[in-house]
Structures are given as C-alpha cells and as structure tokens.
mmCIF file with all atom_site columns, C-alpha atoms in Angstrom:
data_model
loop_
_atom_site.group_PDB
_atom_site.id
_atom_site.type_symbol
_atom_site.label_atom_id
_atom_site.label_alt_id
_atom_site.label_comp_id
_atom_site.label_asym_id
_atom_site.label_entity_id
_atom_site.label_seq_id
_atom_site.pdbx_PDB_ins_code
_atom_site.Cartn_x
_atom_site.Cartn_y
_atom_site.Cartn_z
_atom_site.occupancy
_atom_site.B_iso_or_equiv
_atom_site.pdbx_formal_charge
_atom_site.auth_seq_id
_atom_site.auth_comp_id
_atom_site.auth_asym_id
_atom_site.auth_atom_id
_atom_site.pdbx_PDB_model_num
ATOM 1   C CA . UNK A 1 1   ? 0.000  0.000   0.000   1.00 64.00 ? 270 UNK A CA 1
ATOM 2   C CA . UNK A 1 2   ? 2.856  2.627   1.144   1.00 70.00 ? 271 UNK A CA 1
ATOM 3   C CA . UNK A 1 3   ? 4.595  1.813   -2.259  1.00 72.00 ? 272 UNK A CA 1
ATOM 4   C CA . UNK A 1 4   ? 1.541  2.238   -4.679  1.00 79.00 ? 273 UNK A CA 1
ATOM 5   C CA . UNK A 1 5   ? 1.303  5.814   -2.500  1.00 83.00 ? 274 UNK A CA 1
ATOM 6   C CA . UNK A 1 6   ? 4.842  6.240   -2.871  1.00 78.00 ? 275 UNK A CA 1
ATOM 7   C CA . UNK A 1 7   ? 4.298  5.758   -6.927  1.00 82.00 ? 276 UNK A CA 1
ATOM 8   C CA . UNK A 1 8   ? 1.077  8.129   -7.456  1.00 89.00 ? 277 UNK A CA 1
ATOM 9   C CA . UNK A 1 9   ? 3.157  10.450  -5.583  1.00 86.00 ? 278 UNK A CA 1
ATOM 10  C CA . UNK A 1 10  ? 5.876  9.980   -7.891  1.00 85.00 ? 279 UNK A CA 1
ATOM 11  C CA . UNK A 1 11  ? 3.803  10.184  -11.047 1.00 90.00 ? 280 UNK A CA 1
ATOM 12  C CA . UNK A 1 12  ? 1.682  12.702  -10.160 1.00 91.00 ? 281 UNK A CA 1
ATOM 13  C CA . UNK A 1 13  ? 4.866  14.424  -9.321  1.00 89.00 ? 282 UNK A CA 1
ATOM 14  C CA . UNK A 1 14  ? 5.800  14.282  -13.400 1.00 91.00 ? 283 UNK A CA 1
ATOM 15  C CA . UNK A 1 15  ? 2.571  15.038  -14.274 1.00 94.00 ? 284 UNK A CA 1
ATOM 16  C CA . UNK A 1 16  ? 2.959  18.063  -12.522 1.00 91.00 ? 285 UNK A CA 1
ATOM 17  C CA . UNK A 1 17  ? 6.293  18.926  -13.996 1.00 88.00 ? 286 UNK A CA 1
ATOM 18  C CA . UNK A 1 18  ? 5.243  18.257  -17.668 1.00 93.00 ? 287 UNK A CA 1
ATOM 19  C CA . UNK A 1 19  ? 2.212  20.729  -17.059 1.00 94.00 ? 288 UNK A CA 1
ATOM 20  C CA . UNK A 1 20  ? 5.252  23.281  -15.981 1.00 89.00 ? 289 UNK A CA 1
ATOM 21  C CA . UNK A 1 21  ? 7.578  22.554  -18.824 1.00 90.00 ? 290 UNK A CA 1
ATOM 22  C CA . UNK A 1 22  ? 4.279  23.158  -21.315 1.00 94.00 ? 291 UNK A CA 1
ATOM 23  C CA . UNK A 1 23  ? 3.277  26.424  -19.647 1.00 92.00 ? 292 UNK A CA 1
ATOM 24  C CA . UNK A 1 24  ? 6.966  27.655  -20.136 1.00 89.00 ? 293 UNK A CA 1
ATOM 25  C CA . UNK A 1 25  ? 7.013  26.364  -23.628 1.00 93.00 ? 294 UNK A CA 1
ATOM 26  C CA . UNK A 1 26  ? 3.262  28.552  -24.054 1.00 93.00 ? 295 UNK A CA 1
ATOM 27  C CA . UNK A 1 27  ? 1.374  25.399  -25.379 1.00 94.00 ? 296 UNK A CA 1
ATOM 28  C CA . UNK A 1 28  ? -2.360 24.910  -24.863 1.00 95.00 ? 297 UNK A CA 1
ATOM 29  C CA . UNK A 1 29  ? -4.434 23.364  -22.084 1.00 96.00 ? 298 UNK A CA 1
ATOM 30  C CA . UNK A 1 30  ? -4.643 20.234  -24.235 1.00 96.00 ? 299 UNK A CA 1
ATOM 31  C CA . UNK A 1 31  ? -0.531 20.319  -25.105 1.00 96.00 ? 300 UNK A CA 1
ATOM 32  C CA . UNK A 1 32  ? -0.161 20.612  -21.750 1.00 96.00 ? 301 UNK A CA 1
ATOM 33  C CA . UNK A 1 33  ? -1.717 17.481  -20.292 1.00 97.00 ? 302 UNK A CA 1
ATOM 34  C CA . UNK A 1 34  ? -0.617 15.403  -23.137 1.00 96.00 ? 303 UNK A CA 1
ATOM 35  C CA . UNK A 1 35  ? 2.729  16.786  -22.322 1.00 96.00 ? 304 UNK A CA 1
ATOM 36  C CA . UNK A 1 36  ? 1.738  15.206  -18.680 1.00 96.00 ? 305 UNK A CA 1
ATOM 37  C CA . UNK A 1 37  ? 0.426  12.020  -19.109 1.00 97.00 ? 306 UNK A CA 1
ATOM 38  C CA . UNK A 1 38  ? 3.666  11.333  -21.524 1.00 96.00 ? 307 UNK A CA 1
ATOM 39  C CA . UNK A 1 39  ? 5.807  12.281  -18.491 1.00 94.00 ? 308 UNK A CA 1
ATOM 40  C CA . UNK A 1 40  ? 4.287  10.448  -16.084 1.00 94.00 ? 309 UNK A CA 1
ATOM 41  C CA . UNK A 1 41  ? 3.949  7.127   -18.225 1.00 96.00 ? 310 UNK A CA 1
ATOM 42  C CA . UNK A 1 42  ? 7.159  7.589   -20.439 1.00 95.00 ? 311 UNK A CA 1
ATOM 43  C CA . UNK A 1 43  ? 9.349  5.534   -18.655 1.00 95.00 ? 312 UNK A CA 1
ATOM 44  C CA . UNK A 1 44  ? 7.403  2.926   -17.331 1.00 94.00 ? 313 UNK A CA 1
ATOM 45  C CA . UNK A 1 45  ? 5.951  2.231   -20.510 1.00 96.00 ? 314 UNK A CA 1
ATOM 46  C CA . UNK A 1 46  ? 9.497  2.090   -21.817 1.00 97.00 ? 315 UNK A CA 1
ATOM 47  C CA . UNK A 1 47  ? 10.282 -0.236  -19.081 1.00 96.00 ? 316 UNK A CA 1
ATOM 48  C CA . UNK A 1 48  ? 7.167  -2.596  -19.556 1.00 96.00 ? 317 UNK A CA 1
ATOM 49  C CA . UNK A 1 49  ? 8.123  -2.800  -23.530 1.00 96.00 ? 318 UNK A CA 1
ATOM 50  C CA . UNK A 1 50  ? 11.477 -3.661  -23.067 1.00 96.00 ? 319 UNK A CA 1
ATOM 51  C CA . UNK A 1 51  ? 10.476 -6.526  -20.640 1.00 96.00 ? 320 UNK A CA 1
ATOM 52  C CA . UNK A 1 52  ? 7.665  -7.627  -22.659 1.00 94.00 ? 321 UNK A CA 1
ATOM 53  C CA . UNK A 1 53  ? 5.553  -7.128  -19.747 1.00 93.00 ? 322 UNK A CA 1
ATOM 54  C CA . UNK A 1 54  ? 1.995  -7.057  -21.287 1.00 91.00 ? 323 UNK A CA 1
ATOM 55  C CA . UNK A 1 55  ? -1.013 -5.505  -20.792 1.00 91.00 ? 324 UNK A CA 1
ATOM 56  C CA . UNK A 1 56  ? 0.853  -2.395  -20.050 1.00 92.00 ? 325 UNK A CA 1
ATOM 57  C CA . UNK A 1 57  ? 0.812  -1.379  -16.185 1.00 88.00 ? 326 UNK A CA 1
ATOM 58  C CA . UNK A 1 58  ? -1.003 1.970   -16.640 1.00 93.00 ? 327 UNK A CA 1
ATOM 59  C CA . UNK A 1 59  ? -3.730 0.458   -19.023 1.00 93.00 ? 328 UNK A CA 1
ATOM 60  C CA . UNK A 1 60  ? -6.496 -0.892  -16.338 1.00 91.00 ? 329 UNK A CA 1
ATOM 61  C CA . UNK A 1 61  ? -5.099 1.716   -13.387 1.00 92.00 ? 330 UNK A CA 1
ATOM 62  C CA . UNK A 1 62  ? -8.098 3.968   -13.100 1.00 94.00 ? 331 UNK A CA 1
ATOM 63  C CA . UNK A 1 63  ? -6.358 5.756   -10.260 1.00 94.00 ? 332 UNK A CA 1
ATOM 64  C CA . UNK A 1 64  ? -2.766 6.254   -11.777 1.00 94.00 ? 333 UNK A CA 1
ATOM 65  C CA . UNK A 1 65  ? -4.651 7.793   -14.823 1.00 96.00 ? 334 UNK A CA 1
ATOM 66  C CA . UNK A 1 66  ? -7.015 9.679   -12.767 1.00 97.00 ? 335 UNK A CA 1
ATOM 67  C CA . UNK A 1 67  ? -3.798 10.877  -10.359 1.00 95.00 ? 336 UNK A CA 1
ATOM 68  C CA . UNK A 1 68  ? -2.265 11.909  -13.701 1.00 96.00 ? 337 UNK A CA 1
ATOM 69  C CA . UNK A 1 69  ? -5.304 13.982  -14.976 1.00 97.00 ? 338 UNK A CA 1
ATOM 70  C CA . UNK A 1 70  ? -6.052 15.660  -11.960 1.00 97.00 ? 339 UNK A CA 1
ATOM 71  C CA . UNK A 1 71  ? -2.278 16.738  -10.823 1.00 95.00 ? 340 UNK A CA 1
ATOM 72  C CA . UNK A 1 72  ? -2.083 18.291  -14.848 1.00 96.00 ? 341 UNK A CA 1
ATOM 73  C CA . UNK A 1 73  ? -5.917 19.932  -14.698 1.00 97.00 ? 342 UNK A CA 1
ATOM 74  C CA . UNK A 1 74  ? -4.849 21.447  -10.699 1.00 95.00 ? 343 UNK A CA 1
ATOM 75  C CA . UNK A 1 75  ? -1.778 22.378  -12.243 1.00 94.00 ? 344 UNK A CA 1
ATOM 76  C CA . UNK A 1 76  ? -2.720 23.947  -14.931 1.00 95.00 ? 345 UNK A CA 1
ATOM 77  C CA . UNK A 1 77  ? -5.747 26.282  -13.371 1.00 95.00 ? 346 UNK A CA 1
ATOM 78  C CA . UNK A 1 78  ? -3.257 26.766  -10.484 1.00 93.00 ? 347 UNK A CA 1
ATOM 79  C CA . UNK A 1 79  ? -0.932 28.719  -13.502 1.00 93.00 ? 348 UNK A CA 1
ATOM 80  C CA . UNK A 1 80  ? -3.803 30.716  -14.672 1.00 91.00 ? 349 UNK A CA 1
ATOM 81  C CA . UNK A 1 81  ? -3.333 33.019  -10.925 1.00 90.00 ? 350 UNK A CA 1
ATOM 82  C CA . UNK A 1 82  ? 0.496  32.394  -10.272 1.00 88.00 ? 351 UNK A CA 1
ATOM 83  C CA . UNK A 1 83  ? 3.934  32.218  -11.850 1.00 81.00 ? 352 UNK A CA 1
ATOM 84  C CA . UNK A 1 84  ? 6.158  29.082  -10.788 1.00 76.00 ? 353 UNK A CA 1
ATOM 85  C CA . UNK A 1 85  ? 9.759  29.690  -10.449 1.00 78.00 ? 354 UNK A CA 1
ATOM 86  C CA . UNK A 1 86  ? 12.080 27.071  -12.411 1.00 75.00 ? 355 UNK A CA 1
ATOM 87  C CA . UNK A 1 87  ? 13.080 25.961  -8.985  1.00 82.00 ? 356 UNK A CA 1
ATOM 88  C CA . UNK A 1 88  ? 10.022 24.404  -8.291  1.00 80.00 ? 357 UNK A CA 1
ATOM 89  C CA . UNK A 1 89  ? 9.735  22.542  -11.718 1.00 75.00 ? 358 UNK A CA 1
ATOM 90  C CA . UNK A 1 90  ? 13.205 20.989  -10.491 1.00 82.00 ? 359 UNK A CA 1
ATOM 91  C CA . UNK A 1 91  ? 12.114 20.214  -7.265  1.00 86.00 ? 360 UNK A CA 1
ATOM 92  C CA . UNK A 1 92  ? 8.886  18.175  -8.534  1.00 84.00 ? 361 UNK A CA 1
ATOM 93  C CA . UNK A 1 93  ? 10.770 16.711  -11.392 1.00 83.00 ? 362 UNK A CA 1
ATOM 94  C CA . UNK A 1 94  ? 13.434 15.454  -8.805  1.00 90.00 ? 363 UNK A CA 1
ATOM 95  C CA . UNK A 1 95  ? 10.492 13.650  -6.141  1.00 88.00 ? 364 UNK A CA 1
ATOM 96  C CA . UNK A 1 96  ? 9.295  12.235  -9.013  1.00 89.00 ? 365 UNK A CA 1
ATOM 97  C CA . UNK A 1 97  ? 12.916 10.835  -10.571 1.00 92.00 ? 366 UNK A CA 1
ATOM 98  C CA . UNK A 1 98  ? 13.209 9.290   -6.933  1.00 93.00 ? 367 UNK A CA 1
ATOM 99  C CA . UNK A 1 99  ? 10.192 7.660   -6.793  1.00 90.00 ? 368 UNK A CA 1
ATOM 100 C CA . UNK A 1 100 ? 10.368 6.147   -10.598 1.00 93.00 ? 369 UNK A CA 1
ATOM 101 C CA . UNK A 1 101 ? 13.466 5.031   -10.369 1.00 95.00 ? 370 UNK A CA 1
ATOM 102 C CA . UNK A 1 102 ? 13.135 3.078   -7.424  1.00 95.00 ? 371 UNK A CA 1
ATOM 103 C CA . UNK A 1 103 ? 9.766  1.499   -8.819  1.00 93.00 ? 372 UNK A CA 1
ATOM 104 C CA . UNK A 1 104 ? 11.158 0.833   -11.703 1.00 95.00 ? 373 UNK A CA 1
ATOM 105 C CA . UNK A 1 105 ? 14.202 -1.282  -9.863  1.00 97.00 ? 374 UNK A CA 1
ATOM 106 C CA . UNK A 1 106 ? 11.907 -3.079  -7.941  1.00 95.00 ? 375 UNK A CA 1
ATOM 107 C CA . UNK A 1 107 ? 9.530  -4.333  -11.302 1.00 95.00 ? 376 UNK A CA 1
ATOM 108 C CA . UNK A 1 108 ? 13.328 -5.401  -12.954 1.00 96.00 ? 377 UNK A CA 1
ATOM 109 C CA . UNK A 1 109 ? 14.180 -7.195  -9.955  1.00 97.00 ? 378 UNK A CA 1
ATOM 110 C CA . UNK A 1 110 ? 10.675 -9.301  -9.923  1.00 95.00 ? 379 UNK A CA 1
ATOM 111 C CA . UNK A 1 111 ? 11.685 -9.670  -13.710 1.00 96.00 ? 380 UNK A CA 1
ATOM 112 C CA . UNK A 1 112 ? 14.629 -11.895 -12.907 1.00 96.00 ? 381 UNK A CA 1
ATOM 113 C CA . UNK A 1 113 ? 16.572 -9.764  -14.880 1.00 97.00 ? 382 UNK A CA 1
ATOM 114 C CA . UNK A 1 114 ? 20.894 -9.252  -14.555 1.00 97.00 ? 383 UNK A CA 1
ATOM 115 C CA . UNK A 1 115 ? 21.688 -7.185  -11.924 1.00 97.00 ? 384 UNK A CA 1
ATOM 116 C CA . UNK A 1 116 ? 23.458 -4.326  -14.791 1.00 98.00 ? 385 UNK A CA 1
ATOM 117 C CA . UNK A 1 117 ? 19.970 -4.572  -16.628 1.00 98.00 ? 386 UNK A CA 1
ATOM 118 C CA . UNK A 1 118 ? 18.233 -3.852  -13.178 1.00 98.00 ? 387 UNK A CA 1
ATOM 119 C CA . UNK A 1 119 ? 20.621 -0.576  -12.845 1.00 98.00 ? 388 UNK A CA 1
ATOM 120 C CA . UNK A 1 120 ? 19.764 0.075   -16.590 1.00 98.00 ? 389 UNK A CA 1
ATOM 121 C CA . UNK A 1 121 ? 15.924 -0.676  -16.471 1.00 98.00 ? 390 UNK A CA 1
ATOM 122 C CA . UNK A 1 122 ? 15.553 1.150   -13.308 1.00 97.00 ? 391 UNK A CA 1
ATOM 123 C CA . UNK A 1 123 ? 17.289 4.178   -14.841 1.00 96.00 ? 392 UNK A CA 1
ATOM 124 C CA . UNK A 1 124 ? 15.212 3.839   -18.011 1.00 96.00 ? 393 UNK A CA 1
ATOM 125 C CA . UNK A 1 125 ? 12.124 4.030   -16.115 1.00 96.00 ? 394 UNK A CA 1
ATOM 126 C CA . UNK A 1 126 ? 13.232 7.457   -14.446 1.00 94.00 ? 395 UNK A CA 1
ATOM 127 C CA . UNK A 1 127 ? 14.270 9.636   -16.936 1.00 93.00 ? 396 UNK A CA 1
ATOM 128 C CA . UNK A 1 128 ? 12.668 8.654   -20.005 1.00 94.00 ? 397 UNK A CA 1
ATOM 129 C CA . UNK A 1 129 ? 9.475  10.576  -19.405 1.00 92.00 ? 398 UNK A CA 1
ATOM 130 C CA . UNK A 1 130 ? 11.210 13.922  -19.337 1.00 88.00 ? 399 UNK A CA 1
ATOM 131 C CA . UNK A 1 131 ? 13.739 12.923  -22.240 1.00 92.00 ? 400 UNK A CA 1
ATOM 132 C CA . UNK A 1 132 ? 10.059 12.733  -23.888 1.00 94.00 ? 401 UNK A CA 1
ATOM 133 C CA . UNK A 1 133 ? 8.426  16.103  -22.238 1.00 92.00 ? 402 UNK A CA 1
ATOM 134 C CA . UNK A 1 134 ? 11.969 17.985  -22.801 1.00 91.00 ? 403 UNK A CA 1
ATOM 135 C CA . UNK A 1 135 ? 11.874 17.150  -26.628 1.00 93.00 ? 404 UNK A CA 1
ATOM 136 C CA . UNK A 1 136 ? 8.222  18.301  -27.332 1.00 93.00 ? 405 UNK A CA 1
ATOM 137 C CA . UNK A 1 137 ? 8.474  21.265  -25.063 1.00 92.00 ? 406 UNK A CA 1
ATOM 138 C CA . UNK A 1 138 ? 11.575 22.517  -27.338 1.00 90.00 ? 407 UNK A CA 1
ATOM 139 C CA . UNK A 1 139 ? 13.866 22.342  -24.203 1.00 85.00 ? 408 UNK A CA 1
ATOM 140 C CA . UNK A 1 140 ? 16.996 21.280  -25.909 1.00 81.00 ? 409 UNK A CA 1
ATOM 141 C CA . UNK A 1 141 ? 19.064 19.562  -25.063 1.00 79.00 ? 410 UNK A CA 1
ATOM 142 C CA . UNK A 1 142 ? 17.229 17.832  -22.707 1.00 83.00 ? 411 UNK A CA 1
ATOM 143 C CA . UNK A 1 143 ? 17.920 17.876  -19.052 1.00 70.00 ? 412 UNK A CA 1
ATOM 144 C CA . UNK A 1 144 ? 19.203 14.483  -19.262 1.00 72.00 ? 413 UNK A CA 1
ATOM 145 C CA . UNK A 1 145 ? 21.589 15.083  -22.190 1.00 71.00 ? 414 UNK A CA 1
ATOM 146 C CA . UNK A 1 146 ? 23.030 18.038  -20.310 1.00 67.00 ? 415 UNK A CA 1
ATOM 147 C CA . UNK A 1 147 ? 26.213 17.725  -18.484 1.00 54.00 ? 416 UNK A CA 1
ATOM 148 C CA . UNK A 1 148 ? 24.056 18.178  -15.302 1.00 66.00 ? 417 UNK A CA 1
ATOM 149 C CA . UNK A 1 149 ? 23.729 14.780  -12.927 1.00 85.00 ? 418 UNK A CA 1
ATOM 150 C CA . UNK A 1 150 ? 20.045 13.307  -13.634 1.00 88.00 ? 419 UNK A CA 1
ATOM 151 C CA . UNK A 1 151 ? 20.515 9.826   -14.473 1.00 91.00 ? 420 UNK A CA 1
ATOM 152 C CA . UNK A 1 152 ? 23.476 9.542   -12.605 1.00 92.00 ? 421 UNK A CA 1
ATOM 153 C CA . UNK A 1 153 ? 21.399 10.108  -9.733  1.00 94.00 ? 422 UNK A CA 1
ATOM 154 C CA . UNK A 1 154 ? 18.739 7.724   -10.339 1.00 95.00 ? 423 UNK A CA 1
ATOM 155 C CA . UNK A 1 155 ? 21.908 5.112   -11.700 1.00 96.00 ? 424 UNK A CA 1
ATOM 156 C CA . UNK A 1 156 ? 22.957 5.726   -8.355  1.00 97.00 ? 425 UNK A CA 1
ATOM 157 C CA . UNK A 1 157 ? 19.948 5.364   -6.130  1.00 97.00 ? 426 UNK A CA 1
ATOM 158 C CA . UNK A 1 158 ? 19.116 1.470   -8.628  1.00 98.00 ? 427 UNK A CA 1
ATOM 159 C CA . UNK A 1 159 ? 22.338 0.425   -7.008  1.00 98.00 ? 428 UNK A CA 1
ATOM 160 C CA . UNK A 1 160 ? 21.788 1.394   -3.555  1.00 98.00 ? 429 UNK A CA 1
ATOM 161 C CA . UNK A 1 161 ? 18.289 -0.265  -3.743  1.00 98.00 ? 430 UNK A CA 1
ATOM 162 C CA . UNK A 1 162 ? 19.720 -3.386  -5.659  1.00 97.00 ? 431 UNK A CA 1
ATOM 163 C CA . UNK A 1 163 ? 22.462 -4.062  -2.974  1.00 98.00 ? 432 UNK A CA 1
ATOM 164 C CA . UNK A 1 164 ? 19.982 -3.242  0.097   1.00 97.00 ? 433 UNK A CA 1
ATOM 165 C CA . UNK A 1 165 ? 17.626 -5.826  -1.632  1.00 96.00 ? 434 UNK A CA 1
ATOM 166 C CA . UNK A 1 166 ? 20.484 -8.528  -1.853  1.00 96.00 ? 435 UNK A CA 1
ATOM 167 C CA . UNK A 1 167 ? 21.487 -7.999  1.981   1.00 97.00 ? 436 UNK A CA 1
ATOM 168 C CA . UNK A 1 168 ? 17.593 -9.164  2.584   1.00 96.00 ? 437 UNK A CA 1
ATOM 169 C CA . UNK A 1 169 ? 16.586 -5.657  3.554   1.00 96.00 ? 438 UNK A CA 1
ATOM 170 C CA . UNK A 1 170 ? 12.683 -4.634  4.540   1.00 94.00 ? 439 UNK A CA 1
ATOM 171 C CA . UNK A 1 171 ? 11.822 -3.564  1.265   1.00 91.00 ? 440 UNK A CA 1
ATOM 172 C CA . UNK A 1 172 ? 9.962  -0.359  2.570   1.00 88.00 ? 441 UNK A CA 1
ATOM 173 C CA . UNK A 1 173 ? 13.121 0.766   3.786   1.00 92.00 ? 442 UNK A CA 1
ATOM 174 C CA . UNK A 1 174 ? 15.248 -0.175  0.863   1.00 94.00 ? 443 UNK A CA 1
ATOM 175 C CA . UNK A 1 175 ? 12.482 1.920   -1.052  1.00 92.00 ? 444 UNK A CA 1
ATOM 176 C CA . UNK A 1 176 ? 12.670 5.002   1.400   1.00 91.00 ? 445 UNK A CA 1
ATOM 177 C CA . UNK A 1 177 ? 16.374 5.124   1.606   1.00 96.00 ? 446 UNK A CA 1
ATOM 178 C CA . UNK A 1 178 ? 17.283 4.619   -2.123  1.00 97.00 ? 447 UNK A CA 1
ATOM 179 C CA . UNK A 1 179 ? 14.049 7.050   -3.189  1.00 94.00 ? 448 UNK A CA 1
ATOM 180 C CA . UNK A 1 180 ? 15.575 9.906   -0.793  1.00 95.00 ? 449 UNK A CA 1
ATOM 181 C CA . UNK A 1 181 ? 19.251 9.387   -1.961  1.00 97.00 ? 450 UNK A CA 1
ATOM 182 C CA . UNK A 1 182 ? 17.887 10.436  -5.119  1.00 96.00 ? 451 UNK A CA 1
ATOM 183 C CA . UNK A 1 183 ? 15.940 12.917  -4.268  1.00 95.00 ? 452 UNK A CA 1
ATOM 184 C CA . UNK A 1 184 ? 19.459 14.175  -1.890  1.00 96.00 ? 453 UNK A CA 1
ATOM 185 C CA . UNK A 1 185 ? 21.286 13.851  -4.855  1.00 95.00 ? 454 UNK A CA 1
ATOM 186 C CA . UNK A 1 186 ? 19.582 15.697  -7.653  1.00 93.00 ? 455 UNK A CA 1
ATOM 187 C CA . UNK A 1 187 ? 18.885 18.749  -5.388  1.00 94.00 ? 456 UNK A CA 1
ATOM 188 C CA . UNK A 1 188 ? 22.418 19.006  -4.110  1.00 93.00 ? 457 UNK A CA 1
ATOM 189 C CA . UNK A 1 189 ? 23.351 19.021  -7.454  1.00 91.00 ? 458 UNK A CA 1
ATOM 190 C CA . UNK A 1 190 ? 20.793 22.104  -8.163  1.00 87.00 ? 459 UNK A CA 1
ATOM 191 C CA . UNK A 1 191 ? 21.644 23.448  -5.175  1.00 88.00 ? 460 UNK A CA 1
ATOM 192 C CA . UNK A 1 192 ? 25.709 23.514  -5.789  1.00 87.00 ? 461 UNK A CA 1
ATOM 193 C CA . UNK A 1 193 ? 26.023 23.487  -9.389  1.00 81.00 ? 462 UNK A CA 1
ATOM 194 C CA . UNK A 1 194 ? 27.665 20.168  -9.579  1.00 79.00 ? 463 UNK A CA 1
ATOM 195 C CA . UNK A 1 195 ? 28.296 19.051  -13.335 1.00 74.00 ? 464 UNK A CA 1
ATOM 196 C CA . UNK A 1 196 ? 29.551 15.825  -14.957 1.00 72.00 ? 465 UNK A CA 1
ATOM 197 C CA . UNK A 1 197 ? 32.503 16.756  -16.974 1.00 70.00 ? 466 UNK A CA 1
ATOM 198 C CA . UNK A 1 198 ? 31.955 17.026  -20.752 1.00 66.00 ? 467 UNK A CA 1
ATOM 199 C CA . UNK A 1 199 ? 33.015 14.056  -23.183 1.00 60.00 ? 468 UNK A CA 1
ATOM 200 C CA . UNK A 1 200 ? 35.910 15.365  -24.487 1.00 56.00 ? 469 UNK A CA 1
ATOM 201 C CA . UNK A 1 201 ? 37.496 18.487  -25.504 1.00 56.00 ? 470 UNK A CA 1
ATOM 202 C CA . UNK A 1 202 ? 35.866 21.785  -26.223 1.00 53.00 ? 471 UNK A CA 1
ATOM 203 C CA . UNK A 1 203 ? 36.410 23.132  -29.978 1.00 47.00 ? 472 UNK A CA 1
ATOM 204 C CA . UNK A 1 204 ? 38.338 25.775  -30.537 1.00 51.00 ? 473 UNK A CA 1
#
C-alpha cells in the first residue's frame, strides 16, 4: 500500500512537472496534459516494452490515470493566478525521478533480470518521461543530455536499492532510503552546481 502511494506520488509528481515545462514552452491546455500524461507514463511504458511485460501497467489503473489527470488539470488552473519559479519545476521533477526510479528497480528485480539490466531498467524508467516532455516542449538539449547529474542520480539510487535488496533488507526501507538518496542527490546538485565533466574536448 505505502509503495503504490509512494508511486502516485511519484507520477503525479511528473505530471505536474510536464504541465510546468508546457506552460513555459506557451502550449495549450490540451498540449499541456498530453505533455503530462507522456511524463508520467514515459518511462514505465518504456520499461514494460522492453520486458515484454503485457497488458501495459497503466492500461487498467483507473487511479494512476485519474492521479495523472487531476495533478495536470490542478496544475494547470493553479498557472492561470500564479507564476512558478524554475526551482520548483526541479524540485517536482526530482520527487518524481526518486520515486520512478526506485519502482522501476523493484519491477526489474521481480523480472529476474541481470543485476546491470536492473541498474539500466531502473534508470530507463526514471528519466525517459522527461527525455520525452523535454523534446516536445523545445527544451533542448534535454535535461538528461546536459552535463548536469540526472541519471546519474537515479543510476545511483538502482544500485543502492539493488544491494539493500540482496542484503535481505525490509523492502519499505530499501524503497525510502534509495528514493531519498535520489531525491538528496539531484537537489544538491541544483543546489551547488555540480556538473559531470563534458566528453571530451571543447572546440576551438
């Protein structure tokens, strides 16, 4: 039960943040819950494919969908009175990377899958959905491409929870402790400035 609250929170959370990214790209009421419903399901849906998990996990989730609609629709008559700051749009995009990424660990895990594809899956499943809301809101290059740490962070927080789960951890607290890791991570990095060093060399 805590973990299904844990994950509305987390998608709702996207929702949320692909309603922002659409307001600051000026699309319409209807751009901007497309924009999301493809954030909040993006990764998962990636996830689910990949696995050949089947029906899709959002498909007969009344709730998650409802969760989705009514985070975007609040969201989006909250903008019509008040400005949000860019900080804010971090800050929900970064509850929600926590929370995805550790759901998306535990479904690769109950997959049987390789411990590396676990890390990759679980990675997948939190940052796809903004790759996707990034590109259509003309925010390029995405977050994720960016020299900034994103997937690092949820990398990071899919090993923490994959070792906890192998010592035979409570998986509530695996869940809470890799989920807020994340969460640490990605808004020390906002908070500092910290940035993965580029590839290579600049051009001259």
């Amino acid at each position: 039960m805590v973990l299904h609250v844990l994950y509305l929170i987390g998608v709702g959370a996207f929702a949320v943040s692909g309603v922002l990214a659409a307001h600051k790209a000026n699309l319409d009421p209807f751009g901007a819950i497309v924009l999301g419903f493809l954030a909040g399901l993006g990764g998962g849906t990636t996830r689910d494919l990949l696995l050949d998990r089947h029906p899709l996990y959002w498909l007969h989730d009344w709730v998650l969908l409802t969760v989705i609609l009514g985070s975007a629709v609040a969201t989006i008559g909250y903008l019509r009175f008040r400005m949000v700051p860019r900080r804010t749009l971090l800050t929900v995009d970064a509850l929600g990377l926590a929370v995805v990424t550790v759901i998306g660990a535990q479904t690769a895990i109950a997959a049987q899958v390789n411990p590396l594809a676990v890390v990759i899956l679980a990675t997948i499943t939190g940052v796809t959905g903004e790759l996707i809301r990034d590109v259509l809101a003309g925010e390029l290059p995405p977050l994720l491409l960016r020299e900034e740490i994103y997937a690092t962070c949820a990398a990071t927080g899919a090993v923490v929870y994959l070792l906890l789960d192998t010592l035979g951890a409570p998986r509530t607290a695996s869940t809470v402790t890799a989920a807020v890791l994340v969460f640490g991570l990605r808004m020390l990095a906002i908070r500092f400035g910290v940035h993965l060093p580029k590839s290579g060399r600049r051009t001259p």
